[in-house]
Amino acid sequence: MSIGIPQIRAFIAVSDTASFSAAAAQLGISQSAVSHAIASLERATGRQVLIRGNPVRPTLLGERLLVHARMVMASMTSMEDLAHHHDSGLRGNLVLAAPPTVCHGLLPGLLDRWRVEFPGISISLFEGDDDEVTGWLTGASADLAVVVDPAGTPPGAVLLAEDRFHAVLRTDHPLAESGAVDVTDLEDDPFLLSLGGCERHIQELQRSSGARLNAVHRVRQLGTLFAMVRAGIGVSIVPGLAAGMEGPDLVLVPLVQRISRELILTGPRNRPWHPATGALLASVEQQRAA
């Protein structure tokens, strides 16, 4: 027995919603139809792909199949949109994944420009840390993504921005009004290490400057990090695109050491790009060249 698109579509919907009833509502079909589709998929594979419960979740085999299922549906969507594009212009529903600071500092303007330039393209945003973003793009949950300092990029990828790192200080810190802060001047302060992708840049800062930062806390969420700096628990270093997220009584000051991260807008490496993805990236490239 072969595996068909209806089974794949139902399997993804149940996996994403963790519920047969929610999957049925999402797909606009009956719960019985969803159940029959999953049963048909399990007959085809000869094994159970979902653990029935509350919530419903994939089995180990299901987790492995889900990666390929998403790729199949992404390719199907691209084929449908490409066929439609042949007669009526670029259309499609795309998912864009990016880190939080990029979502805050760059994407509002970019999405607004794309909305005007490509009215037939709808874009949904997935926000996550660097590893999550890469995983979503590889696993076909996202059609394009902003990745940080990738080791090589596929043809068509574009440099979206270079983001310089800054020190985060309270406004009453002795260095708060400096034009720039040397990393070595932060050695006497308790240091809050920002996770989610900044670690390797901060390590490089320490190597290049010879500074010894006293990391007393490791913090993943920027909101928590800024709250801890505001409370006087320590200082930190974050990307410049975080400016505006820090809230009151804090300031971002450029570092003397000019270290930055490259933000690359790209489609996936492991499958063909949605036809609209290339157009979006070409628009960015033209804008940068103008």
mmCIF file with all atom_site columns, C-alpha atoms in Angstrom, residues 16-231:
data_model
loop_
_atom_site.group_PDB
_atom_site.id
_atom_site.type_symbol
_atom_site.label_atom_id
_atom_site.label_alt_id
_atom_site.label_comp_id
_atom_site.label_asym_id
_atom_site.label_entity_id
_atom_site.label_seq_id
_atom_site.pdbx_PDB_ins_code
_atom_site.Cartn_x
_atom_site.Cartn_y
_atom_site.Cartn_z
_atom_site.occupancy
_atom_site.B_iso_or_equiv
_atom_site.pdbx_formal_charge
_atom_site.auth_seq_id
_atom_site.auth_comp_id
_atom_site.auth_asym_id
_atom_site.auth_atom_id
_atom_site.pdbx_PDB_model_num
ATOM 1   C CA . ASP A 1 16  ? 1.356   19.843 14.969  1.00 0.00 ? 16  ASP A CA 1
ATOM 2   C CA . THR A 1 17  ? -1.915  20.217 16.876  1.00 0.00 ? 17  THR A CA 1
ATOM 3   C CA . ALA A 1 18  ? -1.443  17.169 19.168  1.00 0.00 ? 18  ALA A CA 1
ATOM 4   C CA . SER A 1 19  ? -5.117  16.386 18.648  1.00 0.00 ? 19  SER A CA 1
ATOM 5   C CA . PHE A 1 20  ? -7.282  14.550 16.107  1.00 0.00 ? 20  PHE A CA 1
ATOM 6   C CA . SER A 1 21  ? -10.154 17.005 16.572  1.00 0.00 ? 21  SER A CA 1
ATOM 7   C CA . ALA A 1 22  ? -7.905  20.075 16.237  1.00 0.00 ? 22  ALA A CA 1
ATOM 8   C CA . ALA A 1 23  ? -6.299  18.556 13.125  1.00 0.00 ? 23  ALA A CA 1
ATOM 9   C CA . ALA A 1 24  ? -9.742  17.996 11.612  1.00 0.00 ? 24  ALA A CA 1
ATOM 10  C CA . ALA A 1 25  ? -10.694 21.620 12.276  1.00 0.00 ? 25  ALA A CA 1
ATOM 11  C CA . GLN A 1 26  ? -7.419  22.834 10.760  1.00 0.00 ? 26  GLN A CA 1
ATOM 12  C CA . LEU A 1 27  ? -7.889  20.738 7.614   1.00 0.00 ? 27  LEU A CA 1
ATOM 13  C CA . GLY A 1 28  ? -11.613 21.424 7.295   1.00 0.00 ? 28  GLY A CA 1
ATOM 14  C CA . ILE A 1 29  ? -12.576 17.725 7.296   1.00 0.00 ? 29  ILE A CA 1
ATOM 15  C CA . SER A 1 30  ? -14.248 15.386 9.765   1.00 0.00 ? 30  SER A CA 1
ATOM 16  C CA . GLN A 1 31  ? -12.413 13.812 12.673  1.00 0.00 ? 31  GLN A CA 1
ATOM 17  C CA . SER A 1 32  ? -13.371 10.429 11.244  1.00 0.00 ? 32  SER A CA 1
ATOM 18  C CA . ALA A 1 33  ? -11.588 11.296 7.986   1.00 0.00 ? 33  ALA A CA 1
ATOM 19  C CA . VAL A 1 34  ? -8.450  12.217 9.915   1.00 0.00 ? 34  VAL A CA 1
ATOM 20  C CA . SER A 1 35  ? -8.589  8.947  11.865  1.00 0.00 ? 35  SER A CA 1
ATOM 21  C CA . HIS A 1 36  ? -9.016  6.945  8.638   1.00 0.00 ? 36  HIS A CA 1
ATOM 22  C CA . ALA A 1 37  ? -6.051  8.757  7.053   1.00 0.00 ? 37  ALA A CA 1
ATOM 23  C CA . ILE A 1 38  ? -3.789  7.978  10.022  1.00 0.00 ? 38  ILE A CA 1
ATOM 24  C CA . ALA A 1 39  ? -4.957  4.359  10.100  1.00 0.00 ? 39  ALA A CA 1
ATOM 25  C CA . SER A 1 40  ? -4.197  4.084  6.379   1.00 0.00 ? 40  SER A CA 1
ATOM 26  C CA . LEU A 1 41  ? -0.708  5.535  6.961   1.00 0.00 ? 41  LEU A CA 1
ATOM 27  C CA . GLU A 1 42  ? -0.058  3.034  9.750   1.00 0.00 ? 42  GLU A CA 1
ATOM 28  C CA . ARG A 1 43  ? -1.187  0.147  7.526   1.00 0.00 ? 43  ARG A CA 1
ATOM 29  C CA . ALA A 1 44  ? 1.209   1.360  4.838   1.00 0.00 ? 44  ALA A CA 1
ATOM 30  C CA . THR A 1 45  ? 4.146   1.592  7.242   1.00 0.00 ? 45  THR A CA 1
ATOM 31  C CA . GLY A 1 46  ? 3.209   -1.513 9.178   1.00 0.00 ? 46  GLY A CA 1
ATOM 32  C CA . ARG A 1 47  ? 3.840   0.296  12.454  1.00 0.00 ? 47  ARG A CA 1
ATOM 33  C CA . GLN A 1 48  ? 2.229   2.839  14.735  1.00 0.00 ? 48  GLN A CA 1
ATOM 34  C CA . VAL A 1 49  ? 3.189   6.434  13.936  1.00 0.00 ? 49  VAL A CA 1
ATOM 35  C CA . LEU A 1 50  ? 1.207   8.231  16.658  1.00 0.00 ? 50  LEU A CA 1
ATOM 36  C CA . ILE A 1 51  ? 0.777   7.621  20.380  1.00 0.00 ? 51  ILE A CA 1
ATOM 37  C CA . ARG A 1 52  ? -2.882  8.212  21.166  1.00 0.00 ? 52  ARG A CA 1
ATOM 38  C CA . GLY A 1 53  ? -3.305  10.232 24.319  1.00 0.00 ? 53  GLY A CA 1
ATOM 39  C CA . ASN A 1 54  ? -3.712  13.764 25.567  1.00 0.00 ? 54  ASN A CA 1
ATOM 40  C CA . PRO A 1 55  ? -1.724  15.165 23.902  1.00 0.00 ? 55  PRO A CA 1
ATOM 41  C CA . VAL A 1 56  ? -1.287  12.976 20.838  1.00 0.00 ? 56  VAL A CA 1
ATOM 42  C CA . ARG A 1 57  ? 2.389   12.703 19.919  1.00 0.00 ? 57  ARG A CA 1
ATOM 43  C CA . PRO A 1 58  ? 4.502   10.916 17.286  1.00 0.00 ? 58  PRO A CA 1
ATOM 44  C CA . THR A 1 59  ? 6.223   7.626  18.018  1.00 0.00 ? 59  THR A CA 1
ATOM 45  C CA . LEU A 1 60  ? 9.953   7.335  17.378  1.00 0.00 ? 60  LEU A CA 1
ATOM 46  C CA . LEU A 1 61  ? 9.185   6.162  13.850  1.00 0.00 ? 61  LEU A CA 1
ATOM 47  C CA . GLY A 1 62  ? 6.668   8.981  13.551  1.00 0.00 ? 62  GLY A CA 1
ATOM 48  C CA . GLU A 1 63  ? 9.298   11.566 14.471  1.00 0.00 ? 63  GLU A CA 1
ATOM 49  C CA . ARG A 1 64  ? 11.541  10.279 11.710  1.00 0.00 ? 64  ARG A CA 1
ATOM 50  C CA . LEU A 1 65  ? 8.720   10.153 9.178   1.00 0.00 ? 65  LEU A CA 1
ATOM 51  C CA . LEU A 1 66  ? 7.577   13.646 10.123  1.00 0.00 ? 66  LEU A CA 1
ATOM 52  C CA . VAL A 1 67  ? 10.785  15.214 8.793   1.00 0.00 ? 67  VAL A CA 1
ATOM 53  C CA . HIS A 1 68  ? 10.225  13.636 5.375   1.00 0.00 ? 68  HIS A CA 1
ATOM 54  C CA . ALA A 1 69  ? 6.497   14.349 5.479   1.00 0.00 ? 69  ALA A CA 1
ATOM 55  C CA . ARG A 1 70  ? 7.159   18.059 5.908   1.00 0.00 ? 70  ARG A CA 1
ATOM 56  C CA . MET A 1 71  ? 9.558   18.013 2.977   1.00 0.00 ? 71  MET A CA 1
ATOM 57  C CA . VAL A 1 72  ? 6.968   16.283 0.794   1.00 0.00 ? 72  VAL A CA 1
ATOM 58  C CA . MET A 1 73  ? 4.299   18.857 1.656   1.00 0.00 ? 73  MET A CA 1
ATOM 59  C CA . ALA A 1 74  ? 6.727   21.748 1.165   1.00 0.00 ? 74  ALA A CA 1
ATOM 60  C CA . SER A 1 75  ? 7.550   20.407 -2.298  1.00 0.00 ? 75  SER A CA 1
ATOM 61  C CA . MET A 1 76  ? 3.864   19.906 -3.109  1.00 0.00 ? 76  MET A CA 1
ATOM 62  C CA . THR A 1 77  ? 3.078   23.469 -2.081  1.00 0.00 ? 77  THR A CA 1
ATOM 63  C CA . SER A 1 78  ? 5.953   24.756 -4.206  1.00 0.00 ? 78  SER A CA 1
ATOM 64  C CA . MET A 1 79  ? 4.712   22.774 -7.221  1.00 0.00 ? 79  MET A CA 1
ATOM 65  C CA . GLU A 1 80  ? 1.169   24.113 -6.812  1.00 0.00 ? 80  GLU A CA 1
ATOM 66  C CA . ASP A 1 81  ? 2.368   27.691 -6.389  1.00 0.00 ? 81  ASP A CA 1
ATOM 67  C CA . LEU A 1 82  ? 4.763   27.380 -9.327  1.00 0.00 ? 82  LEU A CA 1
ATOM 68  C CA . ALA A 1 83  ? 1.962   26.125 -11.569 1.00 0.00 ? 83  ALA A CA 1
ATOM 69  C CA . HIS A 1 84  ? -0.248  28.984 -10.420 1.00 0.00 ? 84  HIS A CA 1
ATOM 70  C CA . HIS A 1 85  ? 2.572   31.512 -10.884 1.00 0.00 ? 85  HIS A CA 1
ATOM 71  C CA . HIS A 1 86  ? 2.855   30.513 -14.553 1.00 0.00 ? 86  HIS A CA 1
ATOM 72  C CA . ASP A 1 87  ? -0.395  32.335 -15.256 1.00 0.00 ? 87  ASP A CA 1
ATOM 73  C CA . SER A 1 88  ? -1.062  34.765 -12.433 1.00 0.00 ? 88  SER A CA 1
ATOM 74  C CA . GLY A 1 89  ? 2.121   36.007 -10.798 1.00 0.00 ? 89  GLY A CA 1
ATOM 75  C CA . LEU A 1 90  ? 3.922   35.073 -7.588  1.00 0.00 ? 90  LEU A CA 1
ATOM 76  C CA . ARG A 1 91  ? 1.696   33.635 -4.879  1.00 0.00 ? 91  ARG A CA 1
ATOM 77  C CA . GLY A 1 92  ? 2.148   31.452 -1.847  1.00 0.00 ? 92  GLY A CA 1
ATOM 78  C CA . ASN A 1 93  ? 2.097   31.106 1.915   1.00 0.00 ? 93  ASN A CA 1
ATOM 79  C CA . LEU A 1 94  ? 5.658   31.072 3.238   1.00 0.00 ? 94  LEU A CA 1
ATOM 80  C CA . VAL A 1 95  ? 7.155   30.623 6.693   1.00 0.00 ? 95  VAL A CA 1
ATOM 81  C CA . LEU A 1 96  ? 10.144  32.809 7.612   1.00 0.00 ? 96  LEU A CA 1
ATOM 82  C CA . ALA A 1 97  ? 12.265  31.835 10.645  1.00 0.00 ? 97  ALA A CA 1
ATOM 83  C CA . ALA A 1 98  ? 14.584  34.276 12.433  1.00 0.00 ? 98  ALA A CA 1
ATOM 84  C CA . PRO A 1 99  ? 16.206  35.028 15.818  1.00 0.00 ? 99  PRO A CA 1
ATOM 85  C CA . PRO A 1 100 ? 14.382  37.424 18.198  1.00 0.00 ? 100 PRO A CA 1
ATOM 86  C CA . THR A 1 101 ? 16.678  40.425 17.669  1.00 0.00 ? 101 THR A CA 1
ATOM 87  C CA . VAL A 1 102 ? 16.289  40.124 13.897  1.00 0.00 ? 102 VAL A CA 1
ATOM 88  C CA . CYS A 1 103 ? 12.510  39.887 14.295  1.00 0.00 ? 103 CYS A CA 1
ATOM 89  C CA . HIS A 1 104 ? 12.645  43.079 16.369  1.00 0.00 ? 104 HIS A CA 1
ATOM 90  C CA . GLY A 1 105 ? 15.199  45.147 14.494  1.00 0.00 ? 105 GLY A CA 1
ATOM 91  C CA . LEU A 1 106 ? 14.970  44.174 10.824  1.00 0.00 ? 106 LEU A CA 1
ATOM 92  C CA . LEU A 1 107 ? 11.883  42.222 9.903   1.00 0.00 ? 107 LEU A CA 1
ATOM 93  C CA . PRO A 1 108 ? 9.090   44.768 10.516  1.00 0.00 ? 108 PRO A CA 1
ATOM 94  C CA . GLY A 1 109 ? 10.416  47.031 7.765   1.00 0.00 ? 109 GLY A CA 1
ATOM 95  C CA . LEU A 1 110 ? 11.311  44.124 5.496   1.00 0.00 ? 110 LEU A CA 1
ATOM 96  C CA . LEU A 1 111 ? 7.907   42.450 5.833   1.00 0.00 ? 111 LEU A CA 1
ATOM 97  C CA . ASP A 1 112 ? 6.168   45.760 5.187   1.00 0.00 ? 112 ASP A CA 1
ATOM 98  C CA . ARG A 1 113 ? 8.168   46.267 1.981   1.00 0.00 ? 113 ARG A CA 1
ATOM 99  C CA . TRP A 1 114 ? 7.484   42.722 0.805   1.00 0.00 ? 114 TRP A CA 1
ATOM 100 C CA . ARG A 1 115 ? 3.756   43.160 1.530   1.00 0.00 ? 115 ARG A CA 1
ATOM 101 C CA . VAL A 1 116 ? 3.652   46.040 -0.945  1.00 0.00 ? 116 VAL A CA 1
ATOM 102 C CA . GLU A 1 117 ? 5.998   44.508 -3.517  1.00 0.00 ? 117 GLU A CA 1
ATOM 103 C CA . PHE A 1 118 ? 4.531   40.975 -3.435  1.00 0.00 ? 118 PHE A CA 1
ATOM 104 C CA . PRO A 1 119 ? 0.821   41.250 -2.548  1.00 0.00 ? 119 PRO A CA 1
ATOM 105 C CA . GLY A 1 120 ? 0.193   37.618 -3.534  1.00 0.00 ? 120 GLY A CA 1
ATOM 106 C CA . ILE A 1 121 ? 2.681   36.260 -0.985  1.00 0.00 ? 121 ILE A CA 1
ATOM 107 C CA . SER A 1 122 ? 1.668   35.715 2.638   1.00 0.00 ? 122 SER A CA 1
ATOM 108 C CA . ILE A 1 123 ? 4.483   35.315 5.190   1.00 0.00 ? 123 ILE A CA 1
ATOM 109 C CA . SER A 1 124 ? 4.215   33.790 8.666   1.00 0.00 ? 124 SER A CA 1
ATOM 110 C CA . LEU A 1 125 ? 7.022   34.378 11.153  1.00 0.00 ? 125 LEU A CA 1
ATOM 111 C CA . PHE A 1 126 ? 8.684   31.747 13.378  1.00 0.00 ? 126 PHE A CA 1
ATOM 112 C CA . GLU A 1 127 ? 10.889  33.286 16.082  1.00 0.00 ? 127 GLU A CA 1
ATOM 113 C CA . GLY A 1 128 ? 13.553  31.146 17.758  1.00 0.00 ? 128 GLY A CA 1
ATOM 114 C CA . ASP A 1 129 ? 17.188  30.939 18.748  1.00 0.00 ? 129 ASP A CA 1
ATOM 115 C CA . ASP A 1 130 ? 19.907  30.236 16.179  1.00 0.00 ? 130 ASP A CA 1
ATOM 116 C CA . ASP A 1 131 ? 19.722  26.431 16.428  1.00 0.00 ? 131 ASP A CA 1
ATOM 117 C CA . GLU A 1 132 ? 15.919  26.399 16.276  1.00 0.00 ? 132 GLU A CA 1
ATOM 118 C CA . VAL A 1 133 ? 15.925  28.564 13.168  1.00 0.00 ? 133 VAL A CA 1
ATOM 119 C CA . THR A 1 134 ? 18.405  26.264 11.406  1.00 0.00 ? 134 THR A CA 1
ATOM 120 C CA . GLY A 1 135 ? 16.391  23.208 12.451  1.00 0.00 ? 135 GLY A CA 1
ATOM 121 C CA . TRP A 1 136 ? 13.131  24.652 11.134  1.00 0.00 ? 136 TRP A CA 1
ATOM 122 C CA . LEU A 1 137 ? 14.730  25.432 7.779   1.00 0.00 ? 137 LEU A CA 1
ATOM 123 C CA . THR A 1 138 ? 16.354  21.982 7.500   1.00 0.00 ? 138 THR A CA 1
ATOM 124 C CA . GLY A 1 139 ? 13.211  20.170 8.638   1.00 0.00 ? 139 GLY A CA 1
ATOM 125 C CA . ALA A 1 140 ? 10.938  21.979 6.153   1.00 0.00 ? 140 ALA A CA 1
ATOM 126 C CA . SER A 1 141 ? 8.983   23.835 8.838   1.00 0.00 ? 141 SER A CA 1
ATOM 127 C CA . ALA A 1 142 ? 10.290  27.077 7.299   1.00 0.00 ? 142 ALA A CA 1
ATOM 128 C CA . ASP A 1 143 ? 10.695  28.100 3.657   1.00 0.00 ? 143 ASP A CA 1
ATOM 129 C CA . LEU A 1 144 ? 13.372  30.733 4.300   1.00 0.00 ? 144 LEU A CA 1
ATOM 130 C CA . ALA A 1 145 ? 15.313  31.928 7.313   1.00 0.00 ? 145 ALA A CA 1
ATOM 131 C CA . VAL A 1 146 ? 17.751  34.473 8.666   1.00 0.00 ? 146 VAL A CA 1
ATOM 132 C CA . VAL A 1 147 ? 20.735  32.430 9.840   1.00 0.00 ? 147 VAL A CA 1
ATOM 133 C CA . VAL A 1 148 ? 23.717  33.723 11.818  1.00 0.00 ? 148 VAL A CA 1
ATOM 134 C CA . ASP A 1 149 ? 27.274  33.289 10.509  1.00 0.00 ? 149 ASP A CA 1
ATOM 135 C CA . PRO A 1 150 ? 26.554  30.108 8.485   1.00 0.00 ? 150 PRO A CA 1
ATOM 136 C CA . ALA A 1 151 ? 29.437  27.972 7.267   1.00 0.00 ? 151 ALA A CA 1
ATOM 137 C CA . GLY A 1 152 ? 28.837  28.576 3.589   1.00 0.00 ? 152 GLY A CA 1
ATOM 138 C CA . THR A 1 153 ? 25.577  29.583 1.971   1.00 0.00 ? 153 THR A CA 1
ATOM 139 C CA . PRO A 1 154 ? 23.630  28.176 -0.989  1.00 0.00 ? 154 PRO A CA 1
ATOM 140 C CA . PRO A 1 155 ? 23.439  30.119 -4.265  1.00 0.00 ? 155 PRO A CA 1
ATOM 141 C CA . GLY A 1 156 ? 20.961  32.956 -4.029  1.00 0.00 ? 156 GLY A CA 1
ATOM 142 C CA . ALA A 1 157 ? 21.436  33.617 -0.299  1.00 0.00 ? 157 ALA A CA 1
ATOM 143 C CA . VAL A 1 158 ? 21.965  37.289 0.549   1.00 0.00 ? 158 VAL A CA 1
ATOM 144 C CA . LEU A 1 159 ? 23.644  39.244 3.311   1.00 0.00 ? 159 LEU A CA 1
ATOM 145 C CA . LEU A 1 160 ? 20.814  40.949 5.166   1.00 0.00 ? 160 LEU A CA 1
ATOM 146 C CA . ALA A 1 161 ? 22.945  42.883 7.676   1.00 0.00 ? 161 ALA A CA 1
ATOM 147 C CA . GLU A 1 162 ? 26.086  42.935 9.808   1.00 0.00 ? 162 GLU A CA 1
ATOM 148 C CA . ASP A 1 163 ? 25.167  43.334 13.474  1.00 0.00 ? 163 ASP A CA 1
ATOM 149 C CA . ARG A 1 164 ? 27.792  44.778 15.825  1.00 0.00 ? 164 ARG A CA 1
ATOM 150 C CA . PHE A 1 165 ? 27.868  43.744 19.498  1.00 0.00 ? 165 PHE A CA 1
ATOM 151 C CA . HIS A 1 166 ? 27.241  46.201 22.355  1.00 0.00 ? 166 HIS A CA 1
ATOM 152 C CA . ALA A 1 167 ? 27.620  46.248 26.124  1.00 0.00 ? 167 ALA A CA 1
ATOM 153 C CA . VAL A 1 168 ? 24.396  46.419 28.154  1.00 0.00 ? 168 VAL A CA 1
ATOM 154 C CA . LEU A 1 169 ? 24.748  48.689 31.201  1.00 0.00 ? 169 LEU A CA 1
ATOM 155 C CA . ARG A 1 170 ? 22.531  50.442 33.691  1.00 0.00 ? 170 ARG A CA 1
ATOM 156 C CA . THR A 1 171 ? 22.294  54.161 33.045  1.00 0.00 ? 171 THR A CA 1
ATOM 157 C CA . ASP A 1 172 ? 24.042  54.809 36.388  1.00 0.00 ? 172 ASP A CA 1
ATOM 158 C CA . HIS A 1 173 ? 27.024  52.596 35.458  1.00 0.00 ? 173 HIS A CA 1
ATOM 159 C CA . PRO A 1 174 ? 30.320  54.575 35.281  1.00 0.00 ? 174 PRO A CA 1
ATOM 160 C CA . LEU A 1 175 ? 30.746  53.590 31.603  1.00 0.00 ? 175 LEU A CA 1
ATOM 161 C CA . ALA A 1 176 ? 27.156  54.271 30.538  1.00 0.00 ? 176 ALA A CA 1
ATOM 162 C CA . GLU A 1 177 ? 27.965  57.601 28.899  1.00 0.00 ? 177 GLU A CA 1
ATOM 163 C CA . SER A 1 178 ? 31.098  56.397 27.129  1.00 0.00 ? 178 SER A CA 1
ATOM 164 C CA . GLY A 1 179 ? 31.255  56.559 23.369  1.00 0.00 ? 179 GLY A CA 1
ATOM 165 C CA . ALA A 1 180 ? 32.562  52.984 23.353  1.00 0.00 ? 180 ALA A CA 1
ATOM 166 C CA . VAL A 1 181 ? 33.430  50.387 25.978  1.00 0.00 ? 181 VAL A CA 1
ATOM 167 C CA . ASP A 1 182 ? 36.522  48.176 25.995  1.00 0.00 ? 182 ASP A CA 1
ATOM 168 C CA . VAL A 1 183 ? 35.677  44.588 26.912  1.00 0.00 ? 183 VAL A CA 1
ATOM 169 C CA . THR A 1 184 ? 38.507  44.584 29.445  1.00 0.00 ? 184 THR A CA 1
ATOM 170 C CA . ASP A 1 185 ? 36.716  47.364 31.351  1.00 0.00 ? 185 ASP A CA 1
ATOM 171 C CA . LEU A 1 186 ? 33.909  44.903 32.129  1.00 0.00 ? 186 LEU A CA 1
ATOM 172 C CA . GLU A 1 187 ? 36.170  42.426 33.924  1.00 0.00 ? 187 GLU A CA 1
ATOM 173 C CA . ASP A 1 188 ? 35.317  43.755 37.384  1.00 0.00 ? 188 ASP A CA 1
ATOM 174 C CA . ASP A 1 189 ? 31.542  43.466 36.822  1.00 0.00 ? 189 ASP A CA 1
ATOM 175 C CA . PRO A 1 190 ? 29.553  40.241 37.271  1.00 0.00 ? 190 PRO A CA 1
ATOM 176 C CA . PHE A 1 191 ? 28.835  39.110 33.723  1.00 0.00 ? 191 PHE A CA 1
ATOM 177 C CA . LEU A 1 192 ? 25.523  37.758 32.425  1.00 0.00 ? 192 LEU A CA 1
ATOM 178 C CA . LEU A 1 193 ? 26.155  35.462 29.474  1.00 0.00 ? 193 LEU A CA 1
ATOM 179 C CA . SER A 1 194 ? 23.474  35.710 26.805  1.00 0.00 ? 194 SER A CA 1
ATOM 180 C CA . LEU A 1 195 ? 22.751  32.301 25.291  1.00 0.00 ? 195 LEU A CA 1
ATOM 181 C CA . GLY A 1 196 ? 20.871  31.342 22.153  1.00 0.00 ? 196 GLY A CA 1
ATOM 182 C CA . GLY A 1 197 ? 23.713  32.129 19.742  1.00 0.00 ? 197 GLY A CA 1
ATOM 183 C CA . CYS A 1 198 ? 25.844  34.853 21.347  1.00 0.00 ? 198 CYS A CA 1
ATOM 184 C CA . GLU A 1 199 ? 28.256  32.527 23.179  1.00 0.00 ? 199 GLU A CA 1
ATOM 185 C CA . ARG A 1 200 ? 30.746  32.034 20.355  1.00 0.00 ? 200 ARG A CA 1
ATOM 186 C CA . HIS A 1 201 ? 30.970  35.765 19.665  1.00 0.00 ? 201 HIS A CA 1
ATOM 187 C CA . ILE A 1 202 ? 31.617  36.544 23.324  1.00 0.00 ? 202 ILE A CA 1
ATOM 188 C CA . GLN A 1 203 ? 34.261  33.813 23.440  1.00 0.00 ? 203 GLN A CA 1
ATOM 189 C CA . GLU A 1 204 ? 35.912  35.404 20.406  1.00 0.00 ? 204 GLU A CA 1
ATOM 190 C CA . LEU A 1 205 ? 35.795  38.795 22.145  1.00 0.00 ? 205 LEU A CA 1
ATOM 191 C CA . GLN A 1 206 ? 37.598  37.347 25.141  1.00 0.00 ? 206 GLN A CA 1
ATOM 192 C CA . ARG A 1 207 ? 40.247  35.683 22.968  1.00 0.00 ? 207 ARG A CA 1
ATOM 193 C CA . SER A 1 208 ? 40.901  38.782 20.886  1.00 0.00 ? 208 SER A CA 1
ATOM 194 C CA . SER A 1 209 ? 40.960  41.216 23.819  1.00 0.00 ? 209 SER A CA 1
ATOM 195 C CA . GLY A 1 210 ? 42.493  39.008 26.506  1.00 0.00 ? 210 GLY A CA 1
ATOM 196 C CA . ALA A 1 211 ? 39.564  39.905 28.779  1.00 0.00 ? 211 ALA A CA 1
ATOM 197 C CA . ARG A 1 212 ? 38.409  37.551 31.528  1.00 0.00 ? 212 ARG A CA 1
ATOM 198 C CA . LEU A 1 213 ? 34.688  38.016 31.949  1.00 0.00 ? 213 LEU A CA 1
ATOM 199 C CA . ASN A 1 214 ? 33.246  36.613 35.177  1.00 0.00 ? 214 ASN A CA 1
ATOM 200 C CA . ALA A 1 215 ? 30.124  34.795 33.914  1.00 0.00 ? 215 ALA A CA 1
ATOM 201 C CA . VAL A 1 216 ? 27.937  34.385 37.008  1.00 0.00 ? 216 VAL A CA 1
ATOM 202 C CA . HIS A 1 217 ? 24.687  33.602 35.163  1.00 0.00 ? 217 HIS A CA 1
ATOM 203 C CA . ARG A 1 218 ? 23.772  32.065 31.810  1.00 0.00 ? 218 ARG A CA 1
ATOM 204 C CA . VAL A 1 219 ? 20.522  33.544 30.496  1.00 0.00 ? 219 VAL A CA 1
ATOM 205 C CA . ARG A 1 220 ? 18.581  32.500 27.380  1.00 0.00 ? 220 ARG A CA 1
ATOM 206 C CA . GLN A 1 221 ? 15.729  35.014 27.231  1.00 0.00 ? 221 GLN A CA 1
ATOM 207 C CA . LEU A 1 222 ? 16.649  38.626 26.422  1.00 0.00 ? 222 LEU A CA 1
ATOM 208 C CA . GLY A 1 223 ? 13.792  39.945 28.546  1.00 0.00 ? 223 GLY A CA 1
ATOM 209 C CA . THR A 1 224 ? 15.202  38.114 31.570  1.00 0.00 ? 224 THR A CA 1
ATOM 210 C CA . LEU A 1 225 ? 18.717  39.306 30.765  1.00 0.00 ? 225 LEU A CA 1
ATOM 211 C CA . PHE A 1 226 ? 17.668  42.952 30.605  1.00 0.00 ? 226 PHE A CA 1
ATOM 212 C CA . ALA A 1 227 ? 15.666  42.618 33.832  1.00 0.00 ? 227 ALA A CA 1
ATOM 213 C CA . MET A 1 228 ? 18.738  41.220 35.619  1.00 0.00 ? 228 MET A CA 1
ATOM 214 C CA . VAL A 1 229 ? 20.976  44.036 34.360  1.00 0.00 ? 229 VAL A CA 1
ATOM 215 C CA . ARG A 1 230 ? 18.318  46.548 35.442  1.00 0.00 ? 230 ARG A CA 1
ATOM 216 C CA . ALA A 1 231 ? 18.280  44.941 38.901  1.00 0.00 ? 231 ALA A CA 1
#
